[in-house]
Short mmCIF file of C-alpha atoms in Angstrom, two decimals:
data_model
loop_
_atom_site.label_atom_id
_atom_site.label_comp_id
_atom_site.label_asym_id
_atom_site.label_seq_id
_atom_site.Cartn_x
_atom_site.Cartn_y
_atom_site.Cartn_z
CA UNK Y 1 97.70 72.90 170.87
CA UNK Y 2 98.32 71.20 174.36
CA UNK Y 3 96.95 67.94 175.52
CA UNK Y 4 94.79 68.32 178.62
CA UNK Y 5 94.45 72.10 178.22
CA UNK Y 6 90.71 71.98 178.90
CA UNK Y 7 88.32 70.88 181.56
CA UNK Y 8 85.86 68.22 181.02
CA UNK Y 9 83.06 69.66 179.71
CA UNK Y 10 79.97 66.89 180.74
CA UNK Y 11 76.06 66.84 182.06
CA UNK Y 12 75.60 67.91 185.49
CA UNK Y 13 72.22 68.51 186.96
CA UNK Y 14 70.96 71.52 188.88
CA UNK Y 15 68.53 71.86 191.87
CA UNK Y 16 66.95 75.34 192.26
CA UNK Y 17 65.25 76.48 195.72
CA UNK Y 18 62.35 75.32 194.92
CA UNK Y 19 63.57 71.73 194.22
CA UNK Y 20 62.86 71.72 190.59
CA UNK Y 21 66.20 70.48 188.71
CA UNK Y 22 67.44 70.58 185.19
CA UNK Y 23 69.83 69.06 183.21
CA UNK Y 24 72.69 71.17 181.75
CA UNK Y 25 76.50 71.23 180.49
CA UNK Y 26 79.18 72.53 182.67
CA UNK Y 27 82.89 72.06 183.55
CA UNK Y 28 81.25 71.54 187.22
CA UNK Y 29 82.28 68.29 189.23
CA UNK Y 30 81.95 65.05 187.61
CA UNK Y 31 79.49 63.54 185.07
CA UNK Y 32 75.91 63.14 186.85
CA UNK Y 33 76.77 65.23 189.55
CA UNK Y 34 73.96 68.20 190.90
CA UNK Y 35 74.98 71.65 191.70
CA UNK Y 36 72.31 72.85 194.99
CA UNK Y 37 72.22 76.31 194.43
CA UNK Y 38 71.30 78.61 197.27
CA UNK Y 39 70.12 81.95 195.07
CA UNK Y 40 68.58 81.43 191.99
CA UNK Y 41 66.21 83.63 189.59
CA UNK Y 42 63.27 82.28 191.52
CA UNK Y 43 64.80 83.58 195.00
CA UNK Y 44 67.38 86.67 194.30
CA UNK Y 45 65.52 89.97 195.34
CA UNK Y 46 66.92 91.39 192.29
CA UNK Y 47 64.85 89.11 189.84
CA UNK Y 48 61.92 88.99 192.38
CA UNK Y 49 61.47 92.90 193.44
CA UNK Y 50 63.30 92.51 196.66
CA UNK Y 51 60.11 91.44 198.50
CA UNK Y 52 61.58 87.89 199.30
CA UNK Y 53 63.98 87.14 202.11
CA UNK Y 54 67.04 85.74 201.25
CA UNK Y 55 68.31 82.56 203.78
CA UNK Y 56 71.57 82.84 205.45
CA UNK Y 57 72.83 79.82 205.28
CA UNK Y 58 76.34 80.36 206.01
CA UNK Y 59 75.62 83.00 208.85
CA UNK Y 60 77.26 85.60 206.94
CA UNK Y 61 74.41 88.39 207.74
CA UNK Y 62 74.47 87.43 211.08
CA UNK Y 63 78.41 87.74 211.44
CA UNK Y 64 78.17 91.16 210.11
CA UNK Y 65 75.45 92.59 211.95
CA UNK Y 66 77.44 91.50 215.20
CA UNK Y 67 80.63 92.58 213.70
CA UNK Y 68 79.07 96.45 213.13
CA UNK Y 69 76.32 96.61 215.67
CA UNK Y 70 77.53 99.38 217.03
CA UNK Y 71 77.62 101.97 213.91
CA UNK Y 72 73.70 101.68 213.92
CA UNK Y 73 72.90 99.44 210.45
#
């Protein structure tokens, strides 16, 4: 087998929406870094019934309602 073939497999930590964390393994980053997710279980509409709003933060909903305002979504 090849040298190297692998990532580094170490302990990251992740921060949920609600700004509880958690300690997990992953190939992500380096050792001791934290992974900010934007959707998580607590905050995805398909986890939650789809009665919570989900936050644009890149301005992707925004870009696409100007892109297609005029087809009526």
């Amino acid at each position: 087998m090849k040298n190297d073939l692998h990532p580094d497999y170490h302990t990251i930590t992740v921060k949920m929406t609600d700004g509880t964390t958690y300690e997990t393994r992953s190939t992500y980053g380096k050792e001791g870094d934290t992974l900010t997710l934007d959707i998580d279980p607590s905050s995805h509409p398909a986890w939650t019934g789809g009665n919570q709003k989900l936050m644009d933060t890149g301005g992707r909903v925004s870009k696409f309602k100007d892109k297609y305002k005029g087809l009526g979504f």
